[in-house]
Amino acid sequence: MVEKNTDFDKAVDRYNTDCLKFDFAKKRGKPEDVLSYWVADMDFQTSSIVLDKMTERISHGIFGYTETGERYFNAVAGWLKKHHDLDVKEEWLVKTPGVMFALAMVIKALTEPGDRILIQEPLYYPFKQVVEDNGRVVVSSDLYLKNGRYYIDYEDFEKKVVNNHIRMFLLCNPHNPVGRVWSREELERLGDICLANDVIVVSDEIHSDLIVGDVKHTPFLSIKKEYEDISITCTSPAKTFNLAGLQISNIFIPNRTIRHGFERQRDAAGYSQLNTMGIVACEAAYLYGEEWYEAVMTYIKSNLNFLRDYLKENISSVRLIEPEGTYLVWLDMRELNLNEDELEDLIVNKAGLWLDRGAIFGRAGEGFERINIATSREYLKQGLDSLKEAIENYTGICNYVI
Ligand SMILES: Cc1ncc(COP(=O)(O)O)c(C=O)c1O
């Protein structure tokens, strides 16, 4: 099998594919011709081998209820072992149509309305939403920024756990949007606080394959045997292989009682089997997608280098928070000295860009923007050129007024 889809410079037209990132600008209050770098998917075709396997399955022509067996589990477990040295058992696996669905089920299964759930802002905003949509209360132990790097305030974390009678912590590992890949030591300090206080750790590891720094991802579950009883690990091929629209994720829950509670909740939601094509794509990606994955990571890393150099040379007022993981880059724009409305006006109306504004990731995100760099270099440059011009003009206007 030969991999054919590794020319990531070749831009693929995503318009008119009902694509959330490009086809819904007007509906979502953006100019129709906006350049789009928001939601977390890639502008790249997935592995051609995955596509071949899907085409083969489509040719069969029957899309009845589909289950997974040993072959599927071995594909998923093989990937996790090879890439993260994580050992999982088949009976731990519960499949869901996405990680956010799993988070909703976990919250419903293991907490009561009104319970407080701990998160770390700035954070991928659906975490807060899913907690609140289920009638639970968010408590954030905000990350803090020091010399361009985000850290955990353990004292604050522990205090919040104890004072709020926290029973669940939603961990984002690696962290979206700040790009930290938490180290074993950092995770262990959090884990031990959770262990001592009967807190369940839901570790969302959807970005674990997307490491761009000189670090390794540590699965929370792999750190200590005791963590098996307090953790739920959410994995997925969706970010790694650009398969989000196929809605497939693999959740590992070693503790039987927790797992059964989770499964009951999933059943109560009326959900049973996965989407057939999601299964085919996931299995193929994990079995045959290595070459594509390595190529896409090389391309994303070179886009990151390009972005870093571009900002340094052309827009020194915008600082890149050096990511260790994810293709989502967190940009510090506080030096521009704009309030939230002015910043939004600059980005959307003056620069014509659709980014994710930092404030939606929590108060700690104000003055920041998140940009998705999983796109062709040319399109990335186009966006940066627009940003440069808009900032120059904006700053020029400000100087003139002053
Ligand atoms: C940290 C994190 N978790 C979950 C998701 C969404 O996953 P899914 O589409 O499987 O629900 C995303 C998507 O951006 C994400 O960044």
GROMACS .gro file of C-alpha atoms and ligand atoms in nm:
model
  418
    1MET     CA    1   0.000   0.000   0.000
    2VAL     CA    2   0.147   0.328  -0.109
    3GLU     CA    3   0.069   0.653   0.070
    4LYS     CA    4  -0.023   0.924  -0.179
    5ASN     CA    5  -0.157   1.209   0.034
    6THR     CA    6   0.155   1.371   0.171
    7ASP     CA    7   0.173   1.683  -0.044
    8PHE     CA    8   0.031   1.923   0.214
    9ASP     CA    9   0.129   2.230   0.011
   10LYS     CA   10  -0.146   2.132  -0.230
   11ALA     CA   11  -0.446   2.332  -0.107
   12VAL     CA   12  -0.776   2.144  -0.111
   13ASP     CA   13  -1.087   2.354  -0.172
   14ARG     CA   14  -1.316   2.286   0.124
   15TYR     CA   15  -1.591   2.527   0.024
   16ASN     CA   16  -1.934   2.381  -0.052
   17THR     CA   17  -1.866   2.062   0.142
   18ASP     CA   18  -2.084   2.174   0.436
   19CYS     CA   19  -1.758   2.229   0.615
   20LEU     CA   20  -1.797   2.400   0.952
   21LYS     CA   21  -1.469   2.587   0.914
   22PHE     CA   22  -1.540   2.751   0.576
   23ASP     CA   23  -1.906   2.720   0.478
   24PHE     CA   24  -2.075   2.880   0.778
   25ALA     CA   25  -1.896   3.213   0.815
   26LYS     CA   26  -2.199   3.430   0.739
   27LYS     CA   27  -2.431   3.221   0.955
   28ARG     CA   28  -2.188   3.264   1.244
   29GLY     CA   29  -2.159   3.640   1.206
   30LYS     CA   30  -1.833   3.662   1.010
   31PRO     CA   31  -1.774   3.825   0.671
   32GLU     CA   32  -1.837   3.573   0.391
   33ASP     CA   33  -1.483   3.609   0.251
   34VAL     CA   34  -1.311   3.569   0.589
   35LEU     CA   35  -0.991   3.361   0.600
   36SER     CA   36  -1.058   3.074   0.838
   37TYR     CA   37  -0.820   2.936   1.101
   38TRP     CA   38  -1.055   2.845   1.382
   39VAL     CA   39  -1.210   2.502   1.458
   40ALA     CA   40  -0.969   2.215   1.522
   41ASP     CA   41  -0.953   2.018   1.202
   42MET     CA   42  -0.693   2.011   0.926
   43ASP     CA   43  -0.720   2.139   0.570
   44PHE     CA   44  -0.547   1.820   0.456
   45GLN     CA   45  -0.688   1.504   0.305
   46THR     CA   46  -0.643   1.209   0.535
   47SER     CA   47  -0.417   0.916   0.448
   48SER     CA   48  -0.486   0.775   0.100
   49ILE     CA   49  -0.468   0.426   0.249
   50VAL     CA   50  -0.748   0.514   0.492
   51LEU     CA   51  -0.946   0.647   0.195
   52ASP     CA   52  -0.882   0.325  -0.001
   53LYS     CA   53  -1.008   0.115   0.290
   54MET     CA   54  -1.317   0.333   0.319
   55THR     CA   55  -1.380   0.312  -0.056
   56GLU     CA   56  -1.348  -0.065  -0.040
   57ARG     CA   57  -1.606  -0.072   0.241
   58ILE     CA   58  -1.839   0.160   0.051
   59SER     CA   59  -1.824  -0.070  -0.253
   60HIS     CA   60  -1.970  -0.346  -0.040
   61GLY     CA   61  -2.282  -0.135  -0.032
   62ILE     CA   62  -2.439  -0.248   0.293
   63PHE     CA   63  -2.425  -0.022   0.595
   64GLY     CA   64  -2.611  -0.219   0.856
   65TYR     CA   65  -2.536  -0.210   1.231
   66THR     CA   66  -2.167  -0.262   1.283
   67GLU     CA   67  -1.970  -0.379   1.585
   68THR     CA   68  -1.599  -0.401   1.651
   69GLY     CA   69  -1.400  -0.706   1.746
   70GLU     CA   70  -1.052  -0.814   1.832
   71ARG     CA   71  -0.898  -0.674   1.512
   72TYR     CA   72  -1.027  -0.325   1.590
   73PHE     CA   73  -0.912  -0.340   1.951
   74ASN     CA   74  -0.568  -0.464   1.846
   75ALA     CA   75  -0.534  -0.174   1.602
   76VAL     CA   76  -0.623   0.084   1.871
   77ALA     CA   77  -0.418  -0.083   2.145
   78GLY     CA   78  -0.122  -0.130   1.909
   79TRP     CA   79  -0.115   0.244   1.831
   80LEU     CA   80  -0.137   0.343   2.197
   81LYS     CA   81   0.139   0.100   2.292
   82LYS     CA   82   0.368   0.202   2.009
   83HIS     CA   83   0.324   0.576   2.042
   84HIS     CA   84   0.263   0.624   2.415
   85ASP     CA   85   0.376   0.301   2.577
   86LEU     CA   86   0.024   0.266   2.715
   87ASP     CA   87  -0.109  -0.082   2.792
   88VAL     CA   88  -0.487  -0.111   2.771
   89LYS     CA   89  -0.719  -0.408   2.812
   90GLU     CA   90  -1.002  -0.491   2.578
   91GLU     CA   91  -1.262  -0.494   2.854
   92TRP     CA   92  -1.172  -0.134   2.945
   93LEU     CA   93  -1.280  -0.002   2.606
   94VAL     CA   94  -1.605   0.186   2.559
   95LYS     CA   95  -1.656   0.347   2.220
   96THR     CA   96  -1.841   0.676   2.180
   97PRO     CA   97  -1.926   0.911   1.893
   98GLY     CA   98  -1.669   1.165   2.003
   99VAL     CA   99  -1.487   1.276   2.313
  100MET     CA  100  -1.734   1.550   2.407
  101PHE     CA  101  -2.013   1.292   2.409
  102ALA     CA  102  -1.800   1.084   2.645
  103LEU     CA  103  -1.746   1.383   2.873
  104ALA     CA  104  -2.121   1.444   2.888
  105MET     CA  105  -2.183   1.077   2.977
  106VAL     CA  106  -1.913   1.077   3.242
  107ILE     CA  107  -2.057   1.388   3.405
  108LYS     CA  108  -2.408   1.242   3.408
  109ALA     CA  109  -2.295   0.902   3.530
  110LEU     CA  110  -2.062   1.007   3.808
  111THR     CA  111  -2.183   1.339   3.944
  112GLU     CA  112  -2.513   1.491   4.059
  113PRO     CA  113  -2.676   1.816   3.946
  114GLY     CA  114  -2.521   2.102   4.141
  115ASP     CA  115  -2.188   1.921   4.193
  116ARG     CA  116  -1.872   2.118   4.127
  117ILE     CA  117  -1.633   2.001   3.858
  118LEU     CA  118  -1.276   2.123   3.833
  119ILE     CA  119  -1.112   2.249   3.512
  120GLN     CA  120  -0.802   2.455   3.425
  121GLU     CA  121  -0.867   2.769   3.224
  122PRO     CA  122  -0.784   2.899   2.971
  123LEU     CA  123  -0.939   2.583   2.831
  124TYR     CA  124  -1.115   2.440   2.524
  125TYR     CA  125  -1.452   2.601   2.590
  126PRO     CA  126  -1.686   2.301   2.538
  127PHE     CA  127  -1.555   2.159   2.869
  128LYS     CA  128  -1.720   2.440   3.061
  129GLN     CA  129  -2.026   2.424   2.839
  130VAL     CA  130  -2.084   2.053   2.887
  131VAL     CA  131  -2.053   2.089   3.265
  132GLU     CA  132  -2.302   2.376   3.275
  133ASP     CA  133  -2.538   2.223   3.018
  134ASN     CA  134  -2.571   1.928   3.254
  135GLY     CA  135  -2.654   2.145   3.552
  136ARG     CA  136  -2.317   2.108   3.724
  137VAL     CA  137  -2.094   2.394   3.837
  138VAL     CA  138  -1.752   2.479   3.698
  139VAL     CA  139  -1.461   2.562   3.926
  140SER     CA  140  -1.141   2.665   3.752
  141SER     CA  141  -0.793   2.648   3.891
  142ASP     CA  142  -0.650   2.880   3.627
  143LEU     CA  143  -0.312   2.808   3.473
  144TYR     CA  144  -0.062   3.089   3.510
  145LEU     CA  145   0.173   3.229   3.251
  146LYS     CA  146   0.534   3.293   3.335
  147ASN     CA  147   0.803   3.381   3.082
  148GLY     CA  148   0.591   3.260   2.793
  149ARG     CA  149   0.499   2.922   2.947
  150TYR     CA  150   0.189   2.805   3.131
  151TYR     CA  151   0.211   2.635   3.469
  152ILE     CA  152  -0.018   2.473   3.725
  153ASP     CA  153  -0.069   2.638   4.064
  154TYR     CA  154  -0.080   2.321   4.278
  155GLU     CA  155  -0.165   2.503   4.598
  156ASP     CA  156  -0.466   2.667   4.435
  157PHE     CA  157  -0.561   2.334   4.272
  158GLU     CA  158  -0.559   2.149   4.603
  159LYS     CA  159  -0.742   2.427   4.783
  160LYS     CA  160  -1.013   2.428   4.517
  161VAL     CA  161  -1.047   2.049   4.536
  162VAL     CA  162  -1.089   2.052   4.912
  163ASN     CA  163  -1.298   2.368   4.955
  164ASN     CA  164  -1.541   2.278   4.676
  165HIS     CA  165  -1.574   1.907   4.758
  166ILE     CA  166  -1.462   1.832   4.404
  167ARG     CA  167  -1.535   1.476   4.285
  168MET     CA  168  -1.435   1.518   3.919
  169PHE     CA  169  -1.150   1.687   3.739
  170LEU     CA  170  -1.152   1.732   3.361
  171LEU     CA  171  -0.789   1.722   3.251
  172CYS     CA  172  -0.683   1.835   2.905
  173ASN     CA  173  -0.363   1.646   2.827
  174PRO     CA  174  -0.209   1.787   2.606
  175HIS     CA  175  -0.375   2.117   2.683
  176ASN     CA  176  -0.585   2.306   2.429
  177PRO     CA  177  -0.536   2.604   2.383
  178VAL     CA  178  -0.209   2.671   2.568
  179GLY     CA  179  -0.023   2.384   2.399
  180ARG     CA  180   0.135   2.236   2.709
  181VAL     CA  181   0.212   1.865   2.707
  182TRP     CA  182   0.201   1.796   3.078
  183SER     CA  183   0.509   1.619   3.210
  184ARG     CA  184   0.496   1.302   3.417
  185GLU     CA  185   0.593   1.505   3.727
  186GLU     CA  186   0.320   1.762   3.673
  187LEU     CA  187   0.058   1.493   3.615
  188GLU     CA  188   0.169   1.296   3.916
  189ARG     CA  189   0.136   1.598   4.144
  190LEU     CA  190  -0.218   1.654   4.019
  191GLY     CA  191  -0.296   1.284   4.027
  192ASP     CA  192  -0.184   1.243   4.384
  193ILE     CA  193  -0.401   1.533   4.498
  194CYS     CA  194  -0.695   1.370   4.318
  195LEU     CA  195  -0.613   1.026   4.461
  196ALA     CA  196  -0.600   1.162   4.816
  197ASN     CA  197  -0.934   1.340   4.775
  198ASP     CA  198  -1.138   1.076   4.586
  199VAL     CA  199  -1.147   1.282   4.270
  200ILE     CA  200  -1.208   1.109   3.937
  201VAL     CA  201  -0.973   1.229   3.665
  202VAL     CA  202  -1.117   1.242   3.316
  203SER     CA  203  -0.811   1.274   3.094
  204ASP     CA  204  -0.889   1.401   2.745
  205GLU     CA  205  -0.590   1.286   2.539
  206ILE     CA  206  -0.733   1.361   2.194
  207HIS     CA  207  -0.424   1.570   2.104
  208SER     CA  208  -0.170   1.319   2.237
  209ASP     CA  209  -0.026   1.227   1.897
  210LEU     CA  210   0.027   1.588   1.795
  211ILE     CA  211   0.354   1.662   1.970
  212VAL     CA  212   0.547   1.951   1.819
  213GLY     CA  213   0.801   2.021   2.094
  214ASP     CA  214   1.092   1.820   2.224
  215VAL     CA  215   0.875   1.635   2.477
  216LYS     CA  216   0.681   1.312   2.512
  217HIS     CA  217   0.313   1.271   2.591
  218THR     CA  218   0.246   1.088   2.916
  219PRO     CA  219  -0.090   0.912   2.941
  220PHE     CA  220  -0.226   0.988   3.288
  221LEU     CA  221  -0.328   0.623   3.326
  222SER     CA  222   0.027   0.502   3.267
  223ILE     CA  223   0.179   0.683   3.564
  224LYS     CA  224   0.068   0.465   3.855
  225LYS     CA  225  -0.133   0.150   3.906
  226GLU     CA  226  -0.352   0.337   4.159
  227TYR     CA  227  -0.463   0.577   3.887
  228GLU     CA  228  -0.645   0.291   3.714
  229ASP     CA  229  -0.922   0.320   3.972
  230ILE     CA  230  -0.969   0.695   3.947
  231SER     CA  231  -0.924   0.765   3.577
  232ILE     CA  232  -1.105   0.769   3.247
  233THR     CA  233  -0.885   0.811   2.939
  234CYS     CA  234  -1.035   0.961   2.625
  235THR     CA  235  -0.851   0.881   2.301
  236SER     CA  236  -0.946   0.933   1.940
  237PRO     CA  237  -0.802   0.918   1.588
  238ALA     CA  238  -1.002   1.231   1.498
  239LYS     CA  239  -0.739   1.500   1.545
  240THR     CA  240  -0.441   1.285   1.443
  241PHE     CA  241  -0.589   1.169   1.112
  242ASN     CA  242  -0.839   1.450   1.047
  243LEU     CA  243  -1.147   1.231   1.093
  244ALA     CA  244  -1.362   1.448   1.322
  245GLY     CA  245  -1.666   1.421   1.094
  246LEU     CA  246  -1.666   1.042   1.137
  247GLN     CA  247  -1.733   1.073   1.509
  248ILE     CA  248  -1.534   0.802   1.671
  249SER     CA  249  -1.346   0.786   1.997
  250ASN     CA  250  -1.211   0.515   2.222
  251ILE     CA  251  -1.256   0.562   2.595
  252PHE     CA  252  -1.065   0.344   2.841
  253ILE     CA  253  -1.213   0.289   3.187
  254PRO     CA  254  -1.028   0.028   3.396
  255ASN     CA  255  -1.256   0.047   3.704
  256ARG     CA  256  -1.554  -0.185   3.653
  257THR     CA  257  -1.805   0.013   3.856
  258ILE     CA  258  -1.718   0.338   3.683
  259ARG     CA  259  -1.724   0.168   3.345
  260HIS     CA  260  -2.063   0.010   3.401
  261GLY     CA  261  -2.205   0.342   3.521
  262PHE     CA  262  -2.071   0.507   3.208
  263GLU     CA  263  -2.214   0.237   2.983
  264ARG     CA  264  -2.556   0.263   3.150
  265GLN     CA  265  -2.557   0.636   3.086
  266ARG     CA  266  -2.456   0.587   2.722
  267ASP     CA  267  -2.732   0.329   2.680
  268ALA     CA  268  -2.981   0.564   2.844
  269ALA     CA  269  -2.889   0.824   2.583
  270GLY     CA  270  -3.012   0.575   2.322
  271TYR     CA  271  -2.668   0.518   2.177
  272SER     CA  272  -2.544   0.175   2.078
  273GLN     CA  273  -2.325   0.107   1.774
  274LEU     CA  274  -2.072   0.334   1.610
  275ASN     CA  275  -2.086   0.472   1.259
  276THR     CA  276  -1.957   0.202   1.022
  277MET     CA  277  -1.723   0.434   0.834
  278GLY     CA  278  -1.577   0.566   1.158
  279ILE     CA  279  -1.479   0.213   1.256
  280VAL     CA  280  -1.323   0.141   0.916
  281ALA     CA  281  -1.129   0.469   0.916
  282CYS     CA  282  -1.007   0.436   1.275
  283GLU     CA  283  -0.880   0.084   1.225
  284ALA     CA  284  -0.712   0.166   0.892
  285ALA     CA  285  -0.552   0.483   1.029
  286TYR     CA  286  -0.400   0.307   1.327
  287LEU     CA  287  -0.285   0.009   1.121
  288TYR     CA  288  -0.161   0.178   0.803
  289GLY     CA  289  -0.149   0.552   0.868
  290GLU     CA  290   0.203   0.584   1.011
  291GLU     CA  291   0.366   0.728   0.701
  292TRP     CA  292   0.093   0.991   0.657
  293TYR     CA  293   0.106   1.076   1.027
  294GLU     CA  294   0.482   1.129   1.023
  295ALA     CA  295   0.456   1.344   0.712
  296VAL     CA  296   0.176   1.558   0.853
  297MET     CA  297   0.367   1.614   1.177
  298THR     CA  298   0.673   1.725   0.979
  299TYR     CA  299   0.454   1.970   0.788
  300ILE     CA  300   0.284   2.106   1.101
  301LYS     CA  301   0.622   2.155   1.268
  302SER     CA  302   0.751   2.343   0.966
  303ASN     CA  303   0.437   2.560   0.970
  304LEU     CA  304   0.508   2.634   1.334
  305ASN     CA  305   0.865   2.735   1.246
  306PHE     CA  306   0.728   2.955   0.970
  307LEU     CA  307   0.478   3.119   1.205
  308ARG     CA  308   0.742   3.179   1.471
  309ASP     CA  309   0.983   3.341   1.223
  310TYR     CA  310   0.706   3.542   1.059
  311LEU     CA  311   0.592   3.694   1.388
  312LYS     CA  312   0.946   3.771   1.496
  313GLU     CA  313   1.029   3.942   1.170
  314ASN     CA  314   0.700   4.111   1.092
  315ILE     CA  315   0.461   4.137   1.387
  316SER     CA  316   0.671   4.163   1.699
  317SER     CA  317   0.374   4.289   1.902
  318VAL     CA  318   0.213   3.943   1.875
  319ARG     CA  319   0.383   3.678   2.084
  320LEU     CA  320   0.365   3.312   2.017
  321ILE     CA  321   0.321   3.093   2.322
  322GLU     CA  322   0.556   2.814   2.224
  323PRO     CA  323   0.341   2.500   2.194
  324GLU     CA  324   0.466   2.155   2.288
  325GLY     CA  325   0.159   1.991   2.142
  326THR     CA  326  -0.147   2.042   1.917
  327TYR     CA  327  -0.165   2.233   1.588
  328LEU     CA  328  -0.352   2.512   1.765
  329VAL     CA  329  -0.127   2.801   1.854
  330TRP     CA  330  -0.201   3.045   2.133
  331LEU     CA  331  -0.107   3.400   2.046
  332ASP     CA  332  -0.054   3.667   2.308
  333MET     CA  333  -0.186   3.996   2.170
  334ARG     CA  334  -0.194   4.192   2.493
  335GLU     CA  335   0.087   4.419   2.379
  336LEU     CA  336  -0.153   4.571   2.125
  337ASN     CA  337  -0.337   4.722   2.421
  338LEU     CA  338  -0.684   4.667   2.279
  339ASN     CA  339  -0.998   4.583   2.469
  340GLU     CA  340  -1.191   4.269   2.369
  341ASP     CA  341  -1.419   4.450   2.121
  342GLU     CA  342  -1.129   4.633   1.960
  343LEU     CA  343  -0.931   4.310   1.931
  344GLU     CA  344  -1.226   4.133   1.770
  345ASP     CA  345  -1.270   4.425   1.530
  346LEU     CA  346  -0.902   4.413   1.437
  347ILE     CA  347  -0.899   4.037   1.376
  348VAL     CA  348  -1.234   3.994   1.203
  349ASN     CA  349  -1.306   4.321   1.027
  350LYS     CA  350  -0.964   4.471   0.964
  351ALA     CA  351  -0.757   4.156   0.908
  352GLY     CA  352  -1.049   3.950   0.776
  353LEU     CA  353  -0.955   3.646   0.986
  354TRP     CA  354  -1.166   3.391   1.167
  355LEU     CA  355  -0.963   3.281   1.467
  356ASP     CA  356  -1.087   3.170   1.808
  357ARG     CA  357  -1.088   3.466   2.042
  358GLY     CA  358  -0.908   3.398   2.366
  359ALA     CA  359  -1.189   3.520   2.590
  360ILE     CA  360  -1.410   3.224   2.498
  361PHE     CA  361  -1.155   2.996   2.669
  362GLY     CA  362  -1.221   3.172   2.999
  363ARG     CA  363  -1.132   3.503   3.158
  364ALA     CA  364  -0.768   3.397   3.163
  365GLY     CA  365  -0.778   3.397   2.782
  366GLU     CA  366  -0.860   3.764   2.737
  367GLY     CA  367  -0.615   3.939   2.505
  368PHE     CA  368  -0.519   3.613   2.332
  369GLU     CA  369  -0.624   3.447   2.006
  370ARG     CA  370  -0.597   3.085   1.894
  371ILE     CA  371  -0.486   3.006   1.541
  372ASN     CA  372  -0.505   2.669   1.367
  373ILE     CA  373  -0.191   2.609   1.160
  374ALA     CA  374  -0.293   2.273   1.008
  375THR     CA  375  -0.331   2.430   0.668
  376SER     CA  376  -0.117   2.489   0.359
  377ARG     CA  377   0.182   2.718   0.409
  378GLU     CA  378   0.046   2.949   0.144
  379TYR     CA  379  -0.288   2.991   0.322
  380LEU     CA  380  -0.112   3.041   0.654
  381LYS     CA  381   0.106   3.312   0.499
  382GLN     CA  382  -0.200   3.478   0.347
  383GLY     CA  383  -0.359   3.507   0.691
  384LEU     CA  384  -0.041   3.638   0.849
  385ASP     CA  385   0.006   3.896   0.574
  386SER     CA  386  -0.348   4.020   0.642
  387LEU     CA  387  -0.282   4.034   1.015
  388LYS     CA  388   0.043   4.225   0.963
  389GLU     CA  389  -0.123   4.481   0.739
  390ALA     CA  390  -0.419   4.525   0.973
  391ILE     CA  391  -0.196   4.575   1.277
  392GLU     CA  392   0.024   4.824   1.093
  393ASN     CA  393  -0.280   5.024   0.984
  394TYR     CA  394  -0.451   4.996   1.321
  395THR     CA  395  -0.141   5.103   1.508
  396GLY     CA  396  -0.095   5.379   1.252
  397ILE     CA  397  -0.448   5.506   1.316
  398CYS     CA  398  -0.394   5.490   1.692
  399ASN     CA  399  -0.068   5.683   1.662
  400TYR     CA  400  -0.234   5.941   1.444
  401VAL     CA  401  -0.524   5.989   1.688
  402ILE     CA  402  -0.286   6.020   1.981
  403LIG     C1  403  -0.934   1.897   2.386
  403LIG     C2  404  -1.044   1.857   2.293
  403LIG     N1  405  -1.132   1.763   2.332
  403LIG     C3  406  -1.234   1.725   2.253
  403LIG     C4  407  -1.251   1.779   2.127
  403LIG     C5  408  -1.367   1.737   2.046
  403LIG     O1  409  -1.364   1.601   2.026
  403LIG     P1  410  -1.486   1.526   1.960
  403LIG     O2  411  -1.509   1.588   1.826
  403LIG     O3  412  -1.438   1.384   1.952
  403LIG     O4  413  -1.603   1.542   2.051
  403LIG     C6  414  -1.160   1.876   2.082
  403LIG     C7  415  -1.177   1.938   1.950
  403LIG     O5  416  -1.122   2.042   1.921
  403LIG     C8  417  -1.054   1.916   2.167
  403LIG     O6  418  -0.965   2.008   2.130
   0.00000   0.00000   0.00000
